[in-house]
Coordinates of C-alpha atoms in Angstrom, one line a residue:
M1 CA 142.4 131.1 144.2
A2 CA 141.7 127.4 144.8
E3 CA 142.8 124.5 142.6
G4 CA 141.9 120.8 142.3
V5 CA 138.6 121.1 144.3
T6 CA 136.2 118.2 144.6
F7 CA 132.6 118.6 146.0
Y8 CA 131.1 115.5 147.6
R9 CA 127.4 115.1 148.5
H10 CA 127.3 115.4 152.3
G11 CA 131.0 114.3 152.4
D12 CA 130.0 110.8 151.1
T13 CA 133.0 109.6 149.1
Q14 CA 131.3 106.3 148.2
I15 CA 129.0 107.8 145.5
P16 CA 130.1 109.9 142.5
P17 CA 131.1 113.5 143.5
L18 CA 128.8 116.3 142.6
A19 CA 131.5 118.2 140.9
T20 CA 135.2 118.7 140.3
L21 CA 136.9 122.0 139.7
D22 CA 140.3 122.7 138.2
R23 CA 140.5 126.2 139.7
M24 CA 138.3 128.8 141.3
T25 CA 139.1 132.5 141.4
V26 CA 137.2 135.1 143.4
V27 CA 137.3 138.7 142.0
G28 CA 136.4 141.6 144.3
T29 CA 137.6 144.7 146.0
W30 CA 139.0 145.3 149.6
T31 CA 136.2 147.8 150.1
N32 CA 133.5 145.3 149.4
L33 CA 135.3 142.7 151.6
I34 CA 135.3 145.1 154.5
L35 CA 132.0 146.9 154.1
H36 CA 129.9 144.1 152.4
P37 CA 131.5 140.7 153.5
H38 CA 128.5 138.8 152.3
E39 CA 128.7 140.1 148.7
L40 CA 131.0 138.9 146.0
Y41 CA 131.4 140.6 142.7
E42 CA 132.6 137.7 140.5
I43 CA 133.6 134.1 140.8
R44 CA 135.4 132.4 137.9
L45 CA 135.3 128.6 137.7
G46 CA 137.7 126.8 135.4
G47 CA 137.3 123.2 134.3
L48 CA 134.1 122.6 136.2
H49 CA 132.7 119.1 135.7
V50 CA 129.2 118.4 137.2
Q51 CA 127.6 115.0 137.4
I52 CA 123.9 114.4 137.7
P53 CA 123.1 110.8 138.8
P54 CA 120.2 108.8 137.5
S55 CA 116.7 109.2 138.9
G56 CA 116.0 107.0 141.9
T57 CA 119.6 106.7 143.1
K58 CA 120.9 107.7 146.5
A59 CA 123.0 110.4 145.0
R60 CA 120.0 111.9 143.2
G61 CA 118.1 111.9 146.4
L62 CA 120.9 113.8 148.2
D63 CA 121.0 116.4 145.4
F64 CA 117.3 117.4 145.7
N65 CA 116.3 116.5 149.2
G66 CA 118.5 118.7 151.3
G67 CA 121.7 118.4 149.3
L68 CA 122.6 120.4 146.2
V69 CA 119.4 122.5 146.0
A70 CA 119.4 123.2 149.7
S71 CA 122.9 124.6 149.4
S72 CA 121.4 127.5 147.5
Q73 CA 120.0 128.8 150.8
Q74 CA 123.3 130.6 151.6
T75 CA 123.6 134.2 152.6
I76 CA 126.4 135.2 150.3
A77 CA 125.2 137.2 147.2
I78 CA 127.2 136.8 144.0
E79 CA 126.8 139.3 141.2
I80 CA 128.3 137.1 138.4
I81 CA 129.7 133.5 138.0
V82 CA 131.7 132.8 134.9
A83 CA 132.0 129.1 134.2
D84 CA 133.1 128.9 130.6
G85 CA 134.2 125.4 129.6
T86 CA 131.9 123.6 132.0
T87 CA 131.0 119.9 131.4
L88 CA 127.6 118.5 132.6
D89 CA 127.1 114.8 132.6
F90 CA 123.8 113.1 133.1
L91 CA 124.9 109.7 134.3
G92 CA 123.3 106.6 132.8
D93 CA 122.0 103.5 134.5
N94 CA 124.0 100.2 134.7
G95 CA 127.2 101.8 133.4
T96 CA 125.8 103.2 130.2
P97 CA 127.7 106.2 128.8
P98 CA 126.5 109.5 130.2
L99 CA 124.6 112.2 128.3
R100 CA 127.3 114.9 128.1
L101 CA 126.6 118.6 127.6
Q102 CA 129.5 121.0 127.1
F103 CA 129.3 124.7 127.8
P104 CA 131.9 126.8 125.9
L105 CA 130.2 129.8 127.4
L106 CA 128.3 129.9 130.7
Q107 CA 127.5 133.0 132.8
V108 CA 125.2 133.3 135.8
H109 CA 124.1 136.6 137.2
N110 CA 122.4 137.8 140.4
V111 CA 122.9 134.8 142.6
H112 CA 121.0 136.0 145.7
Q113 CA 119.2 134.1 148.3
G114 CA 115.4 133.8 147.5
Q115 CA 115.7 135.5 144.2
P116 CA 115.7 134.2 140.6
L117 CA 119.1 134.2 138.9
S118 CA 119.7 135.0 135.2
F119 CA 122.0 133.1 132.8
F120 CA 123.4 133.0 129.3
A121 CA 124.9 129.8 127.8
R122 CA 126.3 128.3 124.6
V123 CA 125.7 124.5 124.8
L124 CA 127.1 121.8 122.6
I125 CA 124.6 118.9 122.5
P126 CA 125.7 115.4 121.5
K127 CA 122.6 114.0 119.8
P128 CA 121.7 115.4 117.4
Q129 CA 125.0 117.1 117.4
G130 CA 124.5 120.9 117.4
T131 CA 124.8 124.1 119.3
V132 CA 122.2 125.7 121.5
L133 CA 122.2 129.3 122.6
A134 CA 120.0 129.8 125.7
S135 CA 119.3 132.7 128.1
G136 CA 116.7 133.3 130.7
S137 CA 115.9 133.2 134.4
L138 CA 115.9 130.4 136.9
G139 CA 114.5 130.2 140.5
P140 CA 114.1 130.9 143.2
F141 CA 114.9 127.3 144.0
R142 CA 112.2 125.2 145.8
T143 CA 114.4 123.2 148.1
N144 CA 111.6 120.7 149.1
N145 CA 110.2 120.3 145.6
Y146 CA 112.8 121.1 143.0
G147 CA 110.4 120.2 140.2
A148 CA 108.4 123.3 141.1
T149 CA 111.4 125.6 140.6
P150 CA 110.3 128.2 137.9
L151 CA 112.3 129.1 134.8
S152 CA 111.8 131.0 131.6
G153 CA 113.7 132.3 128.6
T154 CA 114.6 132.0 124.9
Y155 CA 116.7 129.6 122.9
S156 CA 118.0 128.8 119.4
L157 CA 119.4 125.6 117.9
Q158 CA 122.0 125.9 115.3
N159 CA 122.7 123.4 112.5
A160 CA 121.9 120.2 114.4
D161 CA 123.2 117.2 112.5
L162 CA 120.3 114.6 112.3
S163 CA 122.4 111.9 110.7
Q164 CA 123.2 110.6 114.2
V165 CA 119.5 109.7 114.6
H166 CA 119.4 106.3 112.9
G167 CA 117.5 106.2 109.6
I168 CA 117.3 109.9 108.9
S169 CA 119.6 112.8 108.0
G170 CA 119.5 116.6 107.6
H171 CA 120.4 119.7 109.5
A172 CA 117.9 121.4 111.8
S173 CA 117.8 125.0 113.1
A174 CA 115.2 126.2 115.6
T175 CA 114.2 129.2 117.7
G176 CA 111.8 129.4 120.6
R177 CA 110.7 130.4 124.1
Y178 CA 110.1 128.4 127.2
S179 CA 108.5 129.0 130.6
G180 CA 107.1 127.0 133.5
T181 CA 108.8 124.8 136.1
F182 CA 111.3 122.0 136.0
S183 CA 108.5 119.4 136.0
G184 CA 106.5 121.2 133.3
I185 CA 108.4 123.4 130.8
E186 CA 106.1 124.8 128.2
T187 CA 108.0 125.4 125.0
F188 CA 107.0 127.2 121.8
G189 CA 109.1 127.4 118.7
Q190 CA 109.8 126.9 115.0
V191 CA 112.2 124.5 113.3
G192 CA 113.4 124.3 109.8
I193 CA 115.2 121.3 108.1
P194 CA 116.1 122.3 104.5
D195 CA 117.7 118.9 103.7
F196 CA 115.6 116.3 105.5
R197 CA 116.0 112.7 104.2
A198 CA 114.4 109.5 105.6
A199 CA 116.6 106.4 104.7
S200 CA 117.4 106.8 100.9
A201 CA 114.2 108.7 100.0
H202 CA 114.1 112.2 98.5
M203 CA 115.7 115.1 100.1
V204 CA 112.9 117.5 101.2
R205 CA 112.4 120.7 103.2
L206 CA 110.5 120.4 106.4
D207 CA 109.3 123.4 108.5
A208 CA 107.4 123.0 111.7
A209 CA 105.8 125.1 114.4
Y210 CA 105.4 123.4 117.8
R211 CA 104.2 123.6 121.3
V212 CA 105.4 121.0 123.7
L213 CA 105.5 120.3 127.4
V214 CA 108.9 119.0 128.8
N215 CA 109.3 117.3 132.1
G216 CA 112.8 118.3 133.1
T217 CA 112.9 115.8 135.9
N218 CA 112.8 112.7 133.6
G219 CA 113.0 114.0 130.0
D220 CA 109.5 113.0 129.0
V221 CA 107.9 115.3 126.3
A222 CA 104.2 115.9 125.6
I223 CA 103.7 117.2 122.1
Q224 CA 100.6 119.4 122.5
D225 CA 100.3 120.9 119.1
T226 CA 102.6 120.7 116.1
E227 CA 102.3 121.7 112.4
V228 CA 104.7 120.3 109.8
R229 CA 104.9 121.7 106.3
T230 CA 106.5 120.2 103.3
G231 CA 105.9 121.7 99.9
K232 CA 102.3 122.9 99.9
S233 CA 101.2 120.2 102.4
L234 CA 100.5 120.5 106.1
I235 CA 100.5 117.7 108.7
T236 CA 99.3 118.2 112.3
A237 CA 100.6 116.1 115.1
S238 CA 100.2 115.6 118.9
G239 CA 101.5 112.9 121.2
S240 CA 104.4 112.1 123.4
V241 CA 108.1 111.0 123.6
V242 CA 108.6 109.1 126.9
G243 CA 110.7 106.5 128.6
K244 CA 114.3 105.3 128.3
P245 CA 114.9 104.3 125.6
N246 CA 112.5 106.8 124.0
K247 CA 109.2 105.6 122.6
V248 CA 107.4 108.0 120.3
N249 CA 103.6 107.9 120.1
L250 CA 101.8 110.4 117.8
T251 CA 98.4 111.1 116.3
I252 CA 98.9 112.7 112.9
A253 CA 96.4 114.1 110.4
T254 CA 96.3 116.0 107.1
K255 CA 93.6 117.1 104.8
D256 CA 93.8 117.6 101.0
S257 CA 97.6 117.5 101.0
S258 CA 99.7 116.7 97.9
V259 CA 100.3 113.0 97.4
Q260 CA 103.6 113.9 95.7
D261 CA 104.8 116.0 98.6
L262 CA 104.3 113.2 101.1
L263 CA 105.5 110.4 98.9
K264 CA 108.8 112.2 98.4
I265 CA 109.5 111.9 102.2
V266 CA 109.5 108.0 102.0
E267 CA 110.2 107.1 98.3
R268 CA 113.5 107.1 96.4
E269 CA 112.0 107.5 92.9
E270 CA 109.9 110.4 91.7
P271 CA 106.3 109.9 92.8
S272 CA 104.3 108.1 90.2
V273 CA 100.9 108.9 91.7
L274 CA 99.4 112.4 91.7
G275 CA 96.4 113.8 93.7
K276 CA 95.2 114.9 97.1
V277 CA 95.4 112.9 100.3
S278 CA 93.7 113.1 103.7
F279 CA 94.5 110.8 106.6
H280 CA 94.1 110.4 110.4
A281 CA 96.4 107.9 112.1
A282 CA 98.1 106.7 115.2
V283 CA 101.9 106.5 114.8
S284 CA 104.5 104.8 117.0
L285 CA 108.3 104.8 116.6
N286 CA 110.7 102.8 118.7
N287 CA 114.4 103.6 119.3
G288 CA 115.6 100.0 118.6
P289 CA 117.7 98.7 115.7
G290 CA 116.6 98.8 112.1
K291 CA 115.9 101.4 109.5
F292 CA 113.5 104.3 110.1
L293 CA 110.7 102.7 108.1
Q294 CA 111.2 99.3 109.8
R295 CA 110.8 101.0 113.3
L296 CA 107.7 102.9 112.2
G297 CA 104.2 101.7 113.1
L298 CA 100.9 103.2 111.9
K299 CA 97.2 102.5 112.1
G300 CA 94.5 104.7 110.6
D301 CA 92.4 105.7 107.7
I302 CA 93.4 107.3 104.4
S303 CA 91.6 108.7 101.4
L304 CA 92.8 110.1 98.1
A305 CA 91.0 112.2 95.6
Q306 CA 91.8 113.4 92.0
V307 CA 94.2 110.4 91.7
S308 CA 96.1 110.2 88.4
F309 CA 99.4 108.8 87.3
A310 CA 102.6 110.8 86.4
K311 CA 103.6 108.1 83.9
P312 CA 101.8 108.8 80.6
D313 CA 101.4 105.2 79.6
T314 CA 99.8 104.3 82.9
Q315 CA 97.5 107.3 82.8
H316 CA 96.5 106.4 79.2
D317 CA 95.5 102.9 80.3
M318 CA 93.3 104.3 83.0
N319 CA 91.7 106.8 80.6
A320 CA 91.0 104.1 78.0
F321 CA 89.6 101.7 80.6
A322 CA 87.2 104.3 82.0
A323 CA 86.1 105.3 78.5
R324 CA 85.2 101.6 77.7
V325 CA 83.3 100.7 80.8
E326 CA 81.4 104.0 81.6
K327 CA 77.8 103.4 80.7
D328 CA 76.5 106.9 80.0
P329 CA 79.4 109.3 79.5
P330 CA 78.3 112.9 79.1
S331 CA 77.8 113.5 75.4
D332 CA 78.8 117.1 75.6
S333 CA 81.6 116.6 78.0
K334 CA 84.4 119.1 77.7
T335 CA 86.7 117.2 79.9
D336 CA 90.0 116.1 78.4
P337 CA 90.1 112.3 78.5
A338 CA 93.6 112.6 79.9
Q339 CA 92.2 114.1 83.0
V340 CA 90.3 111.0 84.1
T341 CA 90.9 110.6 87.9
A342 CA 90.1 108.1 90.6
A343 CA 89.2 108.3 94.3
V344 CA 90.6 105.9 96.9
S345 CA 89.8 105.2 100.6
S346 CA 90.9 102.6 103.0
L347 CA 91.9 101.6 106.5
T348 CA 95.6 100.8 106.8
T349 CA 98.2 99.5 109.2
F350 CA 102.0 99.8 108.7
Q351 CA 104.6 97.5 110.2
Q352 CA 108.2 96.5 109.3
G353 CA 108.2 98.8 106.2
T354 CA 105.0 97.4 104.7
A355 CA 101.5 99.0 104.5
Y356 CA 98.6 96.6 104.8
F357 CA 95.2 97.5 103.3
P358 CA 92.3 95.2 104.2
D359 CA 89.7 97.0 102.0
V360 CA 90.7 99.6 99.5
H361 CA 87.7 101.3 97.8
V362 CA 88.5 102.7 94.4
T363 CA 86.1 104.7 92.2
L364 CA 86.6 106.1 88.7
P365 CA 84.2 106.8 85.8
G366 CA 82.4 103.5 84.9
A367 CA 83.9 101.3 87.7
D368 CA 83.8 100.8 91.4
A369 CA 86.3 98.4 93.0
H370 CA 87.2 96.8 96.4
L371 CA 90.7 95.6 96.7
Q372 CA 93.0 94.2 99.4
G373 CA 96.8 93.9 99.5
T374 CA 100.1 95.4 100.5
F375 CA 102.5 98.2 99.6
N376 CA 106.1 97.7 100.6
L377 CA 107.8 101.1 101.1
M378 CA 111.2 99.4 101.4
N379 CA 111.2 98.3 97.7
T380 CA 108.0 100.1 96.6
R381 CA 106.4 96.8 95.4
I382 CA 102.6 96.7 95.1
H383 CA 100.3 93.7 95.4
F384 CA 96.5 94.2 95.4
T385 CA 93.7 91.9 94.3
G386 CA 89.9 92.3 94.4
K387 CA 86.8 92.8 92.4
A388 CA 85.5 95.7 90.2
D389 CA 81.9 96.5 89.5
L390 CA 81.7 97.8 85.9
Q391 CA 78.8 99.7 84.4
R392 CA 79.2 97.8 81.1
D393 CA 79.8 94.2 80.3
I394 CA 83.2 92.5 80.5
S395 CA 83.9 92.6 76.8
R396 CA 84.3 96.4 77.3
A397 CA 87.0 95.9 79.8
T398 CA 89.5 95.0 77.1
T399 CA 90.0 95.5 73.4
G400 CA 90.6 93.6 70.2
F401 CA 90.7 89.8 70.0
K402 CA 90.4 89.5 73.9
S403 CA 87.1 91.5 73.8
A404 CA 85.7 89.1 71.2
L405 CA 86.6 86.1 73.2
L406 CA 85.0 87.5 76.3
K407 CA 81.6 88.2 74.7
P408 CA 80.3 84.6 75.3
L409 CA 81.1 85.0 79.0
I410 CA 79.0 88.1 79.5
P411 CA 76.0 86.2 81.1
F412 CA 78.3 84.7 83.8
F413 CA 79.7 88.1 84.9
R414 CA 76.5 90.2 84.4
H415 CA 75.4 92.1 87.4
K416 CA 71.9 93.5 87.8
Q417 CA 71.1 92.9 84.2
T418 CA 73.7 95.3 83.0
G419 CA 77.4 95.7 83.6
A420 CA 79.6 93.1 85.2
I421 CA 81.7 92.2 88.3
I422 CA 85.3 91.1 87.4
S423 CA 88.4 90.3 89.3
V424 CA 91.3 92.7 89.0
A425 CA 95.0 92.8 90.2
V426 CA 97.4 95.7 90.7
T427 CA 101.1 94.5 90.8
G428 CA 104.6 95.9 90.0
T429 CA 106.1 98.8 91.7
A430 CA 105.0 102.3 92.6
R431 CA 107.1 103.6 89.7
H432 CA 105.8 101.0 87.2
P433 CA 102.4 99.7 88.4
K434 CA 100.6 97.1 86.3
I435 CA 96.8 97.1 86.3
E436 CA 95.0 94.3 84.7
Q437 CA 91.9 92.1 84.7
N438 CA 92.4 89.0 86.8
L439 CA 89.6 86.9 85.3
L440 CA 91.1 83.6 86.3
H441 CA 91.9 84.7 89.9
D442 CA 95.5 83.7 89.4
K443 CA 97.1 86.6 91.3

C-alpha cells in the first residue's frame, strides 16, 4: 500500500501535477508474484484526482507527446483497476474554474501493452447536472497521435437538469452508442425531455434522435443529423457547436408542422393562431448573457397554410371580411364560413427577441396582401402594415355607416376596373390581434 502519492509530468514540479492519490493498494497472490512478476491482478486507487491542462500549454504537450500516453507502453499487465471516487478536472484558461467530472464508480479491465482496455463508469457531470453511465473499450493508445486512439461503447444520461443552462429548464434522459477515435467520436442516440421550457413559455415534451461527431481533443461537436419531435411536429437540424465559449450554428427545417406545437415552445399564452407551418432557416445561439430568446439569431423563409384563429371573435372577423370582398364565391359551396383560412409566406430575421418580416404575403378568399413589420416574442406584440388587393370595392371592406361613407371613394381605390387596393394594419398581441383597414396610413 502507498499513501499520499503525487505524479508529476517528467518530474517537473513547476506545472500542475498530473494526479494525486490518497492511497494505492495492490491485490495479488504470492504465486503470481513469483511465477508471473509482470502480471498484477488488481490495483485499487483511493482519492485519485487527475488534472488535464488546457490545450496548447506545456503540461498538455507533455501529456500527449511522450508523457502520460507514452507511459502506457509498460510491460506490466493489470487485470483490473478499481478507482471509485476519482475526480477528473479539465483545467480552464486564465484561472477560470475547471470542468469537473466525478466518478463514484470507475473500473478498468485488461490493461495490457498494445491491447484495448475495457471500462465501466458512473460519471457525475456538472452542466447540465446529471449522471452518465458509460461502458466500452479504449485503445490501444497511439503515443505519437493520441487523437487517433480508438474507442467505442454505449452510454446513458439520467435526469440531467437543464435549468443550469441559462434561459431553459427541464430534465433530459438519453441513451446511445459511440465509436471512432478521440479526434472523431461518432455518436448515435435518442434523448427525451418531458418538461422542456424556454424562458416562461409553455412546458412541452421534446424527443430527439441524433447523430453527431465529437472532437474529444477540443470539445467541438458537428451535428450531422438530428430530428426533434414535439406534439405531432418534426424539426430537422444539422450544424455545429464549437469554440470556447460555445457558439451554436444550426440549419433547421420543418414541413407542414403544427403552428400550435411550435408556438408553445416560445409563447407563454395558449397559441392564438392555428394551421400548418414550413420553414428553412439558419440559426445561431451564443453563450453570453441574456435570456434564451435574446441570444437566439435566425434568418430564413417561412410559410403557413390553413391559417385560422383560435379566438372565435377574431376568426369571425376574418370570415366576415372574406365574405364581403370575395368577388365570385361558389354559389353551391358546402364550406362552413367558419372554416375560412389564409396562407402566409415571408422571409424573416430574428434578433434580440424580435422577428422582422420585410415582405409578408397573405392570401385569403377575396384578398391578397403584402405586409411588413415585426413580431416581438418577448411580449408577443405585433405590428404590421401594408396593402391589400381586394376583389371587390372598398365599401365591401367594411359594413354599416362606414360602408356608405366609403362609396364616393371607390374610384380612387379602384384597381383594374374592379376591386380595390387599400392599406391595412395588424396590431395588438398574438393573443389579441387587431386587424383593420388603415385607409389614412396612420399606423
